[in-house]
């Protein structure tokens, strides 16, 4: 019997060291000779190298690499994938961000799920990328998540169900994926922004006068906002084919990697590299799955705590354009999408600035336009 060789890869930066050590101390318990962790310190000062190596030297089955240059998300993952292919020759790859709490047998569960889904597929179908159900740690309001120990004696499905439906809070599972990539990224995103904005305005009055609330799921492609889908997902727990899944949780076979290649380094330092990876898998006839019966908890550490919104906006604008160029071959349609983003995305920027308590809506809008239109 052939033993599946699984490689778990993770990136971290210097300011995330404490959380990463805690994460590795927990997930390394699930490793063995055929299931190993590949860890990259991304943009680590040379003066910190020896200290960081000492921090991880006692963990078994952890392969540590350090880069003084920040290789970006796509670049960092590709660096580790290359090391895995040369030094370990894995059959199965699991991406894991360093702010995620997983069940104590997560890797075994996801390996078994890949085998199970493969058996269920038709002859002309191929298993693509899988991802578990993602719950947002801050919304769950559970104690001791910072220890990275998976909560016991808590029915997470019931807790998510309660927060989602009774508290009307879709943020609890907002990052579970996207049903149809073309509709979400390409087909009239401006319409979605505008309708979402109008619904908020209408609901402001409807809730107060008629005690009635209009649900926005009919105009969105985010799975988390589709209440009928969420009801079915939480009750039946049946894996469902979707198009795009969060990159920090991608699970896939070496056959997929050989067919579509690694992440696209042009999306560095971050932004849409995961969407592009999923879209390329979809275009090559692989079927991607959201695996509902496995729950992980996201956003428990301090990743991106010092990330500037201005820098984030700059790279997101550039990567949005790159995604359009790569996956929308018809120039007239691409031009329409350019207009959509230029006209309607400032509404999204305005909302973000309000949430972050930052002034300067016009300044940030101009930054987005500049990087979306002109900068490579």
Tab-separated table of N, CA and C in Angstrom, residues 137-230:
chain	number	residue	atom	x	y	z
A	137	UNK	N	-12.669	33.780	13.612
A	137	UNK	CA	-12.456	33.724	15.052
A	137	UNK	C	-13.087	34.854	15.834
A	138	UNK	N	-12.879	36.124	15.443
A	138	UNK	CA	-13.449	37.230	16.230
A	138	UNK	C	-14.969	37.185	16.316
A	139	UNK	N	-15.632	36.661	15.292
A	139	UNK	CA	-17.096	36.606	15.303
A	139	UNK	C	-17.622	35.466	16.174
A	140	UNK	N	-16.819	34.405	16.355
A	140	UNK	CA	-17.267	33.259	17.142
A	140	UNK	C	-17.299	33.555	18.635
A	141	UNK	N	-16.430	34.489	19.067
A	141	UNK	CA	-16.377	34.875	20.484
A	141	UNK	C	-16.130	33.661	21.385
A	142	UNK	N	-15.061	32.921	21.064
A	142	UNK	CA	-14.676	31.755	21.854
A	142	UNK	C	-13.411	32.065	22.649
A	143	UNK	N	-13.280	31.538	23.856
A	143	UNK	CA	-12.095	31.826	24.667
A	143	UNK	C	-10.879	31.015	24.212
A	144	UNK	N	-9.699	31.561	24.477
A	144	UNK	CA	-8.427	30.842	24.344
A	144	UNK	C	-8.055	30.438	22.926
A	145	UNK	N	-8.594	31.102	21.916
A	145	UNK	CA	-8.209	30.762	20.546
A	145	UNK	C	-6.747	31.104	20.278
A	146	UNK	N	-6.212	32.063	21.040
A	146	UNK	CA	-4.811	32.460	20.833
A	146	UNK	C	-3.838	31.337	21.173
A	147	UNK	N	-4.309	30.286	21.834
A	147	UNK	CA	-3.455	29.120	22.106
A	147	UNK	C	-3.380	28.184	20.906
A	148	UNK	N	-4.214	28.436	19.895
A	148	UNK	CA	-4.296	27.619	18.670
A	148	UNK	C	-4.790	26.198	18.943
A	149	UNK	N	-5.359	25.983	20.119
A	149	UNK	CA	-5.979	24.693	20.419
A	149	UNK	C	-7.430	24.727	19.935
A	150	UNK	N	-7.823	23.698	19.206
A	150	UNK	CA	-9.171	23.645	18.656
A	150	UNK	C	-10.178	23.503	19.793
A	151	UNK	N	-11.262	24.294	19.794
A	151	UNK	CA	-12.223	24.249	20.904
A	151	UNK	C	-12.933	22.902	21.005
A	152	UNK	N	-13.012	22.389	22.210
A	152	UNK	CA	-13.710	21.138	22.464
A	152	UNK	C	-15.029	21.432	23.176
A	153	UNK	N	-15.924	20.489	23.097
A	153	UNK	CA	-17.236	20.605	23.746
A	153	UNK	C	-18.020	21.814	23.245
A	154	UNK	N	-17.747	22.207	21.984
A	154	UNK	CA	-18.492	23.300	21.356
A	154	UNK	C	-18.988	22.806	20.000
A	155	UNK	N	-20.286	22.902	19.772
A	155	UNK	CA	-20.842	22.540	18.473
A	155	UNK	C	-20.700	23.751	17.555
A	156	UNK	N	-19.637	23.751	16.761
A	156	UNK	CA	-19.358	24.921	15.928
A	156	UNK	C	-20.425	25.142	14.868
A	157	UNK	N	-21.011	24.067	14.354
A	157	UNK	CA	-22.082	24.236	13.370
A	157	UNK	C	-23.255	25.000	13.973
A	158	UNK	N	-23.658	24.608	15.168
A	158	UNK	CA	-24.781	25.283	15.825
A	158	UNK	C	-24.416	26.721	16.174
A	159	UNK	N	-23.175	26.933	16.574
A	159	UNK	CA	-22.744	28.292	16.927
A	159	UNK	C	-22.757	29.198	15.697
A	160	UNK	N	-22.225	28.685	14.584
A	160	UNK	CA	-22.238	29.449	13.336
A	160	UNK	C	-23.674	29.706	12.895
A	161	UNK	N	-24.517	28.673	12.975
A	161	UNK	CA	-25.920	28.805	12.586
A	161	UNK	C	-26.598	29.910	13.389
A	162	UNK	N	-26.353	29.920	14.683
A	162	UNK	CA	-26.963	30.931	15.552
A	162	UNK	C	-26.475	32.330	15.179
A	163	UNK	N	-25.173	32.502	15.016
A	163	UNK	CA	-24.617	33.825	14.703
A	163	UNK	C	-25.088	34.301	13.340
A	164	UNK	N	-25.123	33.383	12.379
A	164	UNK	CA	-25.483	33.751	11.011
A	164	UNK	C	-26.951	34.132	10.898
A	165	UNK	N	-27.843	33.251	11.384
A	165	UNK	CA	-29.277	33.461	11.163
A	165	UNK	C	-29.938	34.278	12.264
A	166	UNK	N	-29.621	34.007	13.518
A	166	UNK	CA	-30.302	34.721	14.598
A	166	UNK	C	-29.704	36.100	14.829
A	167	UNK	N	-28.389	36.219	14.644
A	167	UNK	CA	-27.743	37.526	14.811
A	167	UNK	C	-27.555	38.257	13.491
A	168	UNK	N	-27.966	37.595	12.395
A	168	UNK	CA	-27.893	38.208	11.063
A	168	UNK	C	-26.474	38.691	10.742
A	169	UNK	N	-25.490	37.804	10.970
A	169	UNK	CA	-24.094	38.188	10.806
A	169	UNK	C	-23.390	37.216	9.859
A	170	UNK	N	-23.358	37.569	8.572
A	170	UNK	CA	-22.715	36.707	7.571
A	170	UNK	C	-21.193	36.761	7.671
A	171	UNK	N	-20.659	37.744	8.411
A	171	UNK	CA	-19.204	37.852	8.541
A	171	UNK	C	-18.586	36.619	9.201
A	172	UNK	N	-19.378	35.856	9.926
A	172	UNK	CA	-18.845	34.706	10.648
A	172	UNK	C	-18.271	33.655	9.696
A	173	UNK	N	-18.744	33.629	8.445
A	173	UNK	CA	-18.199	32.688	7.463
A	173	UNK	C	-17.942	33.386	6.125
A	174	UNK	N	-17.555	34.654	6.177
A	174	UNK	CA	-17.518	35.461	4.957
A	174	UNK	C	-16.484	34.968	3.942
A	175	UNK	N	-15.443	34.295	4.391
A	175	UNK	CA	-14.351	33.915	3.495
A	175	UNK	C	-14.417	32.454	3.068
A	176	UNK	N	-15.618	31.940	2.851
A	176	UNK	CA	-15.708	30.525	2.484
A	176	UNK	C	-15.576	30.289	0.986
A	177	UNK	N	-15.681	31.320	0.172
A	177	UNK	CA	-15.470	31.097	-1.252
A	177	UNK	C	-16.449	31.840	-2.143
A	178	UNK	N	-16.293	31.597	-3.443
A	178	UNK	CA	-17.079	32.272	-4.468
A	178	UNK	C	-17.650	31.224	-5.412
A	179	UNK	N	-18.932	31.318	-5.660
A	179	UNK	CA	-19.602	30.289	-6.455
A	179	UNK	C	-19.200	30.338	-7.925
A	180	UNK	N	-19.308	31.491	-8.566
A	180	UNK	CA	-19.020	31.609	-9.993
A	180	UNK	C	-18.021	32.745	-10.221
A	181	UNK	N	-16.822	32.380	-10.619
A	181	UNK	CA	-15.749	33.374	-10.702
A	181	UNK	C	-16.047	34.455	-11.732
A	182	UNK	N	-16.608	34.082	-12.886
A	182	UNK	CA	-16.823	35.072	-13.942
A	182	UNK	C	-17.822	36.136	-13.504
A	183	UNK	N	-18.887	35.698	-12.856
A	183	UNK	CA	-19.885	36.662	-12.389
A	183	UNK	C	-19.303	37.564	-11.311
A	184	UNK	N	-18.506	36.987	-10.447
A	184	UNK	CA	-17.986	37.764	-9.328
A	184	UNK	C	-16.913	38.767	-9.756
A	185	UNK	N	-15.935	38.292	-10.521
A	185	UNK	CA	-14.794	39.141	-10.855
A	185	UNK	C	-14.962	39.917	-12.159
A	186	UNK	N	-15.815	39.409	-13.046
A	186	UNK	CA	-15.856	39.969	-14.387
A	186	UNK	C	-17.187	40.613	-14.722
A	187	UNK	N	-18.302	39.912	-14.486
A	187	UNK	CA	-19.596	40.379	-14.959
A	187	UNK	C	-20.165	41.441	-14.037
A	188	UNK	N	-20.050	42.669	-14.482
A	188	UNK	CA	-20.724	43.788	-13.851
A	188	UNK	C	-20.533	43.897	-12.344
A	189	UNK	N	-19.280	43.955	-11.865
A	189	UNK	CA	-19.092	44.153	-10.423
A	189	UNK	C	-19.671	45.466	-9.928
A	190	UNK	N	-19.679	46.463	-10.795
A	190	UNK	CA	-20.234	47.752	-10.415
A	190	UNK	C	-21.700	47.668	-10.047
A	191	UNK	N	-22.435	46.829	-10.760
A	191	UNK	CA	-23.850	46.643	-10.449
A	191	UNK	C	-24.019	46.095	-9.038
A	192	UNK	N	-23.155	45.159	-8.677
A	192	UNK	CA	-23.249	44.579	-7.346
A	192	UNK	C	-22.965	45.632	-6.275
A	193	UNK	N	-21.931	46.451	-6.500
A	193	UNK	CA	-21.612	47.498	-5.529
A	193	UNK	C	-22.785	48.467	-5.380
A	194	UNK	N	-23.373	48.865	-6.528
A	194	UNK	CA	-24.444	49.849	-6.504
A	194	UNK	C	-25.684	49.304	-5.806
A	195	UNK	N	-26.084	48.088	-6.148
A	195	UNK	CA	-27.279	47.506	-5.538
A	195	UNK	C	-27.073	47.293	-4.051
A	196	UNK	N	-25.858	46.832	-3.667
A	196	UNK	CA	-25.563	46.641	-2.254
A	196	UNK	C	-25.707	47.965	-1.502
A	197	UNK	N	-25.196	49.046	-2.109
A	197	UNK	CA	-25.286	50.370	-1.494
A	197	UNK	C	-26.744	50.810	-1.369
A	198	UNK	N	-27.534	50.587	-2.415
A	198	UNK	CA	-28.942	50.982	-2.399
A	198	UNK	C	-29.740	50.168	-1.377
A	199	UNK	N	-29.415	48.861	-1.267
A	199	UNK	CA	-30.124	48.029	-0.294
A	199	UNK	C	-29.873	48.508	1.137
A	200	UNK	N	-28.638	48.926	1.402
A	200	UNK	CA	-28.346	49.447	2.734
A	200	UNK	C	-29.190	50.696	3.016
A	201	UNK	N	-29.298	51.541	1.998
A	201	UNK	CA	-30.085	52.769	2.145
A	201	UNK	C	-31.558	52.436	2.369
A	202	UNK	N	-32.094	51.498	1.571
A	202	UNK	CA	-33.504	51.113	1.701
A	202	UNK	C	-33.758	50.450	3.048
A	203	UNK	N	-32.868	49.540	3.431
A	203	UNK	CA	-33.053	48.817	4.689
A	203	UNK	C	-33.040	49.737	5.903
A	204	UNK	N	-32.314	50.848	5.787
A	204	UNK	CA	-32.255	51.807	6.883
A	204	UNK	C	-33.664	52.260	7.261
A	205	UNK	N	-34.509	52.477	6.244
A	205	UNK	CA	-35.878	52.918	6.488
A	205	UNK	C	-36.830	51.746	6.699
A	206	UNK	N	-36.651	50.679	5.920
A	206	UNK	CA	-37.570	49.543	6.028
A	206	UNK	C	-37.534	48.911	7.412
A	207	UNK	N	-36.334	48.810	7.986
A	207	UNK	CA	-36.214	48.194	9.306
A	207	UNK	C	-36.947	49.012	10.359
A	208	UNK	N	-36.911	50.319	10.212
A	208	UNK	CA	-37.492	51.198	11.226
A	208	UNK	C	-38.999	51.390	11.040
A	209	UNK	N	-39.442	51.419	9.786
A	209	UNK	CA	-40.855	51.718	9.532
A	209	UNK	C	-41.693	50.441	9.432
A	210	UNK	N	-41.178	49.454	8.666
A	210	UNK	CA	-41.976	48.249	8.396
A	210	UNK	C	-41.427	46.996	9.077
A	211	UNK	N	-40.333	47.143	9.844
A	211	UNK	CA	-39.701	45.987	10.480
A	211	UNK	C	-39.412	44.884	9.450
A	212	UNK	N	-38.940	45.312	8.296
A	212	UNK	CA	-38.689	44.376	7.196
A	212	UNK	C	-37.268	44.593	6.688
A	213	UNK	N	-36.614	43.469	6.348
A	213	UNK	CA	-35.214	43.545	5.937
A	213	UNK	C	-35.031	42.807	4.613
A	214	UNK	N	-34.475	43.487	3.619
A	214	UNK	CA	-34.229	42.867	2.314
A	214	UNK	C	-32.875	42.179	2.338
A	215	UNK	N	-32.860	40.891	2.043
A	215	UNK	CA	-31.605	40.135	2.009
A	215	UNK	C	-30.891	40.383	0.682
A	216	UNK	N	-29.566	40.584	0.705
A	216	UNK	CA	-28.850	40.916	-0.527
A	216	UNK	C	-28.323	39.714	-1.298
A	217	UNK	N	-28.671	38.451	-0.919
A	217	UNK	CA	-28.017	37.312	-1.549
A	217	UNK	C	-28.294	37.211	-3.043
A	218	UNK	N	-29.414	37.787	-3.522
A	218	UNK	CA	-29.764	37.654	-4.927
A	218	UNK	C	-28.799	38.402	-5.842
A	219	UNK	N	-28.041	39.354	-5.302
A	219	UNK	CA	-27.164	40.140	-6.174
A	219	UNK	C	-25.685	39.904	-5.887
A	220	UNK	N	-25.369	38.918	-5.079
A	220	UNK	CA	-23.969	38.686	-4.754
A	220	UNK	C	-23.530	37.295	-5.175
A	221	UNK	N	-22.223	37.107	-5.307
A	221	UNK	CA	-21.684	35.779	-5.617
A	221	UNK	C	-20.903	35.226	-4.442
A	222	UNK	N	-20.781	35.973	-3.353
A	222	UNK	CA	-20.165	35.453	-2.139
A	222	UNK	C	-21.069	34.364	-1.564
A	223	UNK	N	-20.532	33.182	-1.379
A	223	UNK	CA	-21.334	32.085	-0.848
A	223	UNK	C	-21.905	32.424	0.520
A	224	UNK	N	-21.138	33.143	1.320
A	224	UNK	CA	-21.552	33.411	2.695
A	224	UNK	C	-22.819	34.254	2.777
A	225	UNK	N	-23.133	35.004	1.741
A	225	UNK	CA	-24.283	35.895	1.786
A	225	UNK	C	-25.527	35.231	1.199
A	226	UNK	N	-25.383	34.030	0.673
A	226	UNK	CA	-26.508	33.276	0.121
A	226	UNK	C	-27.109	32.430	1.243
A	227	UNK	N	-28.167	32.934	1.867
A	227	UNK	CA	-28.701	32.292	3.066
A	227	UNK	C	-29.248	30.892	2.798
A	228	UNK	N	-29.844	30.674	1.632
A	228	UNK	CA	-30.348	29.338	1.300
A	228	UNK	C	-29.199	28.343	1.201
A	229	UNK	N	-28.106	28.775	0.597
A	229	UNK	CA	-26.924	27.908	0.485
A	229	UNK	C	-26.358	27.610	1.872
A	230	UNK	N	-26.259	28.622	2.704
A	230	UNK	CA	-25.699	28.446	4.045
A	230	UNK	C	-26.570	27.506	4.871
